[in-house]
Amino acid sequence: MVSYLTKRLLAVIPIVLFAIFLMFMLIRLSPVDPAEAYLAAANIHPTEELLTEKRQEFGLDQSLIVQYFQTVKKIVQLDFGNSFVTNTPVWQEVAARMPATIQLAVSSMLLAIIVSVPLGFLSAVYKNSLIDHFSRLLSYLGASIPQFWLGYILIFFFAVKLDLFPVEGRGTWQHFVLPSVTLSLALIAIYTRLLRASVLEELEEVYVLYARTRGMKEKAIMVKHVLRIAIAPMLTGLGMNLGKLLTGTIIVEQVFSWPGFGRFFIEAIFNRDIPVIQSYVVLAACLFIVCNLIVDIVQMYLNPRISWKGRTEY
Amino acid sequence: MKVFQSKKAFLITFSMLISIFLVGCSNSEAGSSSSEETAESANSITLSWPRDIGPMNPHVYNPSQLITQSMIYEPLVSYGEGGELQPHLAESWTISEDGLEYTFKLRENVKFSDGTAFNAEIVKKNFDAVMKNASSHSWLGVINVLEKTEAVDDLTFKMILKEPYYPALQDLAVVRPVRFLGESGFPEDGDTSKGITAPVGTGPWVLEDYKKDEYATFTRNPEYWGESPKLEKVTIKIIPDAETRVLAFEKGELDLIYGEGAISMDSFNYLKETGEYQTDLSEPVGTRTLLLNSTNEKLADLNVRVALQHGFDKAAMVEGITLGLEEKADNILSTNFPYTDIEVKPVDYNVEKAAALLEEAGWKLPSGKTVREKDGQPLELEIMYDKTDPIQKAMSETLQAEWSAIGVKLNIKGEELTTQIERRKAGKFDVDFWYNYGAPYDPHSFINVVAKKGWGVSEAHTNLPMKAELDQQVQEALASTDETKRQQLYSSILTTLQEQSVFVPISYIKKTVVYQKDVKEFIFPANRDEQPFNEIEKSQ
């Protein structure tokens, strides 16, 4: 297992380097001069002398190759530079906002699991029953409603009309409810259907029949065997989505005035705050890689048929 | 197959599931807590702002917000209604005859919120800190002409200029960078461009509580020299989304939504029509203008520029797109600024006249074609607009339709704001949107960009036959110490610009405010960037 992990961790390096390269090229390809962006963000009228001074400071007068290696070097040292707008280190800005985003992502993920595991499982077991229809409707809604719109609708009914939750902000647990529901509905839609499908598939497997003939209790077969195996594809999805959630709470953070990383990123885009955009891309790449790795490890723990060596053994 | 032996077990599981999904819905604590918050202090208001208030450094710009900077820091001279300059931290001032020496008599018994005295020395210290980074402030005229400052005695401060510059006092009324930080707010090396230690000012408010990106609470400054604000507390909640702002206001979490474009025009009219709230529009704060680039061969012809102005129904466009929240503009600068009250003959909507002018300019409509031509060239232009601005987009589309009726093909191109500004500065456009700066910057900042290169406006005027004369008049007006002469120069400059039609005024932009019924009258500040909340009251 140790060698497997080492191999996987080593594979992270070229992926991150490639992500940095992509990000570096995209920024250089955009028509905006980082020196101009800096002055614009600071509300300073860009005279030629100031622009030259800033270009030198940012190393923009050097060749692209040198600039790329310098970027990599800085990122490796976790130096993302200072935000053009606030003039404080990006790392500090990100660290200050990350907890809020993580809280929201985790609470949405938990809500999605709490709802979709029983719902998906029950709608497979009671196929075509009321609960199956309900889960289908919920999935349909979750897959088709745009998040920002859902956010507004929830605020309108549950905060403004019914006065059950605050409209925006962060502080108490009530503040979590509407944004978490907004974020998790799309996940619930996917996981419920995913789990339902894989439970139905597992029920056709020979081991289920064998267990029944052995006289095992139905409940035990379902929970100890079927659910445990059927849940694997859903876990993969969860892992992928955790990365997506951590980097994709942007719209929901905007709608609910959630003081997280996503909102900060939107402002950075509008202000052409290049160091922030840069750090976001690198961080997102790392998050996705780490989440994938965690999923793989959990998968192997849950399903012994997947071995550490990466091949399937029966 | 059956997992659950009985229907009962199934029902229990199902209802648990539903209750988990609707978690918290039965609890009404959150709702009541926010209502309590509003009721907590009847003498306080909560409003929203789209961005975090920032570190409140009086000498730098982003990310500090003007509105909150104006609550804490005060100017020597303030800008009143109609551009009248009023004593503020300076009780009086004298200007030497040659217009080079400004001597300010400072107000007595003014203290910073930390209890230290406001005097000529701290004024000088602030000016020194600003001048240390003069290049960052070169947009502000007074900084460019400032030779030196002097603390003559405890309450006399002197400013010596390199050359006469009449708007020096107007420039001192702006919110940043020429307002005053108390001694304890300065960092050790005195260089405020890198940060301050605390926002210590002489203004009516002090920052009491602040959570980045979430809220900021201000309470009365106990040391304030003037009349204390009527409210005890002002809370500013950071809500970046305009629709959320409206929903929070409807729920009563906000007492006030104020600003330029703080909510959409639809939302404003919706809130107004409910009749449950009070709404108001300010005097014009700026003009939405089209900038026609005279360096473009087609637009170099005055007849073409005037024809384009005759060629669209301005009143209908403004009413239709801004839903009555902006007002049709005939003057380039609205008349509520100093020196701008000039007689202007409105350019009416007249398609025949437009066509006749284009004919006169040699742009004929070949039979069977819809676009006019001259020497085989079609009359085709491009308008660029800020992609994120729905009003600019809608106006561009309207212009495209209207001008096609007079045989002009208008291509529309959405640009990102930074690209739009870059293209404007480089003179790479035919038609662009432009706005003046508002009070207290205008009209002097306006004529400055008409003459000074680097902003794209002077460049757009390059092909005017009287450009050199115009620039000369601008220089004279800015340096003039004679009020009558200055008025004459302004009238002449503005009249020439109106006649030349490089600027096409479209509408006057106004600020909006929506407030709850228990908030007494809201008065818009004369200075575009300020809102010290001194006069707002709440009915008990």
mmCIF file of C-alpha atoms in Angstrom, chain A residues 31-33 36 40-47 50 85-88 93 97 111 114-115 118-119 121-122 125-126 129-131 134 138 152 155-156 158-160 163-168 170-174 177 181 185 188 203 212 218-219 222 253-257 259-260 263 267 270-272, chain B residues 1-6 10 13-14 17-18 20-35 50-52 55 61-63 135-139 176 193-194 211-214 237-244 247-248 250-251 253-254 270 388 416-419 422 425 453-455:
data_model
loop_
_atom_site.group_PDB
_atom_site.id
_atom_site.type_symbol
_atom_site.label_atom_id
_atom_site.label_comp_id
_atom_site.label_asym_id
_atom_site.label_seq_id
_atom_site.Cartn_x
_atom_site.Cartn_y
_atom_site.Cartn_z
ATOM 1 C CA PRO A 31 -5.229 40.697 -23.710
ATOM 2 C CA VAL A 32 -4.821 42.164 -20.240
ATOM 3 C CA ASP A 33 -1.398 43.283 -19.140
ATOM 4 C CA GLU A 36 -2.144 47.462 -16.115
ATOM 5 C CA ALA A 40 -6.430 49.493 -12.438
ATOM 6 C CA ALA A 41 -7.183 47.443 -9.315
ATOM 7 C CA ALA A 42 -5.414 50.001 -7.157
ATOM 8 C CA ASN A 43 -7.281 52.862 -8.899
ATOM 9 C CA ILE A 44 -4.018 54.396 -10.079
ATOM 10 C CA HIS A 45 -3.907 56.135 -13.455
ATOM 11 C CA PRO A 46 -1.433 54.077 -15.511
ATOM 12 C CA THR A 47 1.308 56.354 -16.822
ATOM 13 C CA LEU A 50 4.499 53.436 -13.697
ATOM 14 C CA VAL A 85 -6.547 44.735 -4.666
ATOM 15 C CA THR A 86 -5.823 44.232 -0.994
ATOM 16 C CA ASN A 87 -2.025 44.155 -1.201
ATOM 17 C CA THR A 88 -1.872 41.316 1.327
ATOM 18 C CA GLU A 93 -6.541 35.898 1.978
ATOM 19 C CA ARG A 97 -11.851 32.472 3.545
ATOM 20 C CA LEU A 111 -26.920 16.635 3.681
ATOM 21 C CA ILE A 114 -28.081 11.750 4.545
ATOM 22 C CA VAL A 115 -30.844 12.222 2.019
ATOM 23 C CA PRO A 118 -31.734 6.076 2.211
ATOM 24 C CA LEU A 119 -33.745 7.572 -0.607
ATOM 25 C CA PHE A 121 -31.731 2.573 -1.475
ATOM 26 C CA LEU A 122 -35.430 2.618 -0.666
ATOM 27 C CA VAL A 125 -35.996 -1.789 -2.936
ATOM 28 C CA TYR A 126 -39.504 -0.414 -3.362
ATOM 29 C CA SER A 129 -43.635 2.734 -5.213
ATOM 30 C CA LEU A 130 -44.525 6.155 -3.893
ATOM 31 C CA ILE A 131 -41.024 6.732 -2.572
ATOM 32 C CA PHE A 134 -40.832 10.933 -5.056
ATOM 33 C CA LEU A 138 -36.630 15.189 -6.603
ATOM 34 C CA TYR A 152 -33.570 32.895 -4.695
ATOM 35 C CA ILE A 155 -34.821 32.668 0.188
ATOM 36 C CA PHE A 156 -38.138 34.007 -1.039
ATOM 37 C CA PHE A 158 -38.302 30.161 3.599
ATOM 38 C CA ALA A 159 -36.683 33.439 4.603
ATOM 39 C CA VAL A 160 -38.919 36.243 3.369
ATOM 40 C CA ASP A 163 -39.476 33.905 8.147
ATOM 41 C CA LEU A 164 -37.787 30.638 9.139
ATOM 42 C CA PHE A 165 -34.212 31.413 8.121
ATOM 43 C CA PRO A 166 -32.043 34.471 7.616
ATOM 44 C CA VAL A 167 -31.686 35.747 4.044
ATOM 45 C CA GLU A 168 -27.929 35.978 4.015
ATOM 46 C CA ARG A 170 -23.069 33.431 8.347
ATOM 47 C CA GLY A 171 -22.949 32.865 12.079
ATOM 48 C CA THR A 172 -25.608 30.486 13.377
ATOM 49 C CA TRP A 173 -26.570 27.019 12.153
ATOM 50 C CA GLN A 174 -29.692 28.489 10.598
ATOM 51 C CA VAL A 177 -29.685 25.547 5.929
ATOM 52 C CA VAL A 181 -30.013 22.727 0.582
ATOM 53 C CA LEU A 185 -30.108 19.315 -4.292
ATOM 54 C CA ILE A 188 -29.033 14.428 -4.233
ATOM 55 C CA LEU A 203 -29.823 -7.438 -6.590
ATOM 56 C CA ARG A 212 -31.053 -16.032 0.278
ATOM 57 C CA GLU A 218 -33.202 -10.077 3.960
ATOM 58 C CA LYS A 219 -32.216 -7.017 5.982
ATOM 59 C CA MET A 222 -29.373 -5.701 1.865
ATOM 60 C CA GLU A 253 -21.765 32.104 -1.968
ATOM 61 C CA GLN A 254 -22.708 35.085 -4.060
ATOM 62 C CA VAL A 255 -26.443 34.591 -3.627
ATOM 63 C CA PHE A 256 -26.272 33.978 0.126
ATOM 64 C CA SER A 257 -23.484 36.513 0.817
ATOM 65 C CA PRO A 259 -17.976 35.060 2.989
ATOM 66 C CA GLY A 260 -16.044 32.246 1.370
ATOM 67 C CA ARG A 263 -17.045 34.998 -3.647
ATOM 68 C CA GLU A 267 -14.290 39.658 -7.134
ATOM 69 C CA PHE A 270 -13.799 41.377 -11.964
ATOM 70 C CA ASN A 271 -10.733 43.152 -10.628
ATOM 71 C CA ARG A 272 -8.303 41.180 -12.800
ATOM 72 C CA MET B 1 -38.776 -9.019 -1.486
ATOM 73 C CA LYS B 2 -39.278 -7.100 1.661
ATOM 74 C CA VAL B 3 -36.601 -5.333 3.676
ATOM 75 C CA PHE B 4 -38.997 -3.914 6.150
ATOM 76 C CA GLN B 5 -41.265 -6.454 7.641
ATOM 77 C CA SER B 6 -44.112 -4.114 8.268
ATOM 78 C CA PHE B 10 -41.388 1.695 6.224
ATOM 79 C CA THR B 13 -38.131 5.430 7.863
ATOM 80 C CA PHE B 14 -39.846 7.505 5.221
ATOM 81 C CA LEU B 17 -36.150 10.911 5.741
ATOM 82 C CA ILE B 18 -38.534 13.744 5.046
ATOM 83 C CA ILE B 20 -34.127 15.200 7.754
ATOM 84 C CA PHE B 21 -34.583 16.825 4.395
ATOM 85 C CA LEU B 22 -36.587 19.610 5.865
ATOM 86 C CA VAL B 23 -34.119 19.938 8.705
ATOM 87 C CA GLY B 24 -34.549 23.005 10.742
ATOM 88 C CA CYS B 25 -37.711 24.108 9.034
ATOM 89 C CA SER B 26 -39.652 23.671 12.237
ATOM 90 C CA ASN B 27 -37.313 25.997 14.055
ATOM 91 C CA SER B 28 -38.212 29.623 13.795
ATOM 92 C CA GLU B 29 -35.379 30.917 15.933
ATOM 93 C CA ALA B 30 -33.416 32.225 12.964
ATOM 94 C CA GLY B 31 -36.250 34.300 11.675
ATOM 95 C CA SER B 32 -37.061 35.838 14.982
ATOM 96 C CA SER B 33 -33.414 36.487 15.764
ATOM 97 C CA SER B 34 -33.050 38.654 12.699
ATOM 98 C CA SER B 35 -36.253 40.531 13.454
ATOM 99 C CA PRO B 50 -21.738 45.212 -2.305
ATOM 100 C CA ARG B 51 -18.115 45.035 -1.188
ATOM 101 C CA ASP B 52 -16.174 44.694 2.009
ATOM 102 C CA PRO B 55 -8.879 48.583 5.774
ATOM 103 C CA TYR B 61 -7.915 53.538 -2.828
ATOM 104 C CA ASN B 62 -9.075 49.958 -3.287
ATOM 105 C CA PRO B 63 -10.274 48.014 -1.420
ATOM 106 C CA SER B 135 2.646 59.340 -8.532
ATOM 107 C CA SER B 136 -0.257 57.206 -7.324
ATOM 108 C CA HIS B 137 -2.383 60.307 -6.925
ATOM 109 C CA SER B 138 -1.516 62.085 -10.154
ATOM 110 C CA TRP B 139 -5.161 61.947 -11.264
ATOM 111 C CA ARG B 176 -9.395 60.335 -0.718
ATOM 112 C CA SER B 193 0.736 53.599 1.455
ATOM 113 C CA LYS B 194 1.600 50.211 2.944
ATOM 114 C CA LYS B 211 -15.916 41.146 10.264
ATOM 115 C CA LYS B 212 -14.288 41.015 6.879
ATOM 116 C CA ASP B 213 -16.716 40.289 4.038
ATOM 117 C CA GLU B 214 -19.614 40.107 6.495
ATOM 118 C CA LYS B 237 -23.856 44.354 5.784
ATOM 119 C CA ILE B 238 -21.831 43.131 2.873
ATOM 120 C CA ILE B 239 -24.230 41.666 0.322
ATOM 121 C CA PRO B 240 -22.657 41.312 -3.115
ATOM 122 C CA ASP B 241 -25.784 40.187 -4.936
ATOM 123 C CA ALA B 242 -28.378 42.788 -5.928
ATOM 124 C CA GLU B 243 -31.356 40.391 -5.813
ATOM 125 C CA THR B 244 -30.371 39.124 -2.377
ATOM 126 C CA LEU B 247 -34.938 40.051 -0.574
ATOM 127 C CA ALA B 248 -33.111 40.995 2.637
ATOM 128 C CA GLU B 250 -38.199 42.938 1.962
ATOM 129 C CA LYS B 251 -37.696 40.707 4.961
ATOM 130 C CA GLU B 253 -33.104 42.688 7.605
ATOM 131 C CA LEU B 254 -32.122 45.961 5.934
ATOM 132 C CA TYR B 270 -41.202 46.881 -7.950
ATOM 133 C CA THR B 388 -21.432 43.324 -17.871
ATOM 134 C CA GLU B 416 -14.662 43.472 -20.826
ATOM 135 C CA LEU B 417 -14.376 46.691 -18.881
ATOM 136 C CA THR B 418 -10.571 46.693 -18.811
ATOM 137 C CA THR B 419 -10.410 46.078 -22.569
ATOM 138 C CA GLU B 422 -7.667 50.170 -22.954
ATOM 139 C CA LYS B 425 -7.206 55.141 -24.264
ATOM 140 C CA LYS B 453 -3.998 63.060 -23.306
ATOM 141 C CA GLY B 454 -3.986 59.635 -21.672
ATOM 142 C CA TRP B 455 -7.699 59.081 -21.010
#
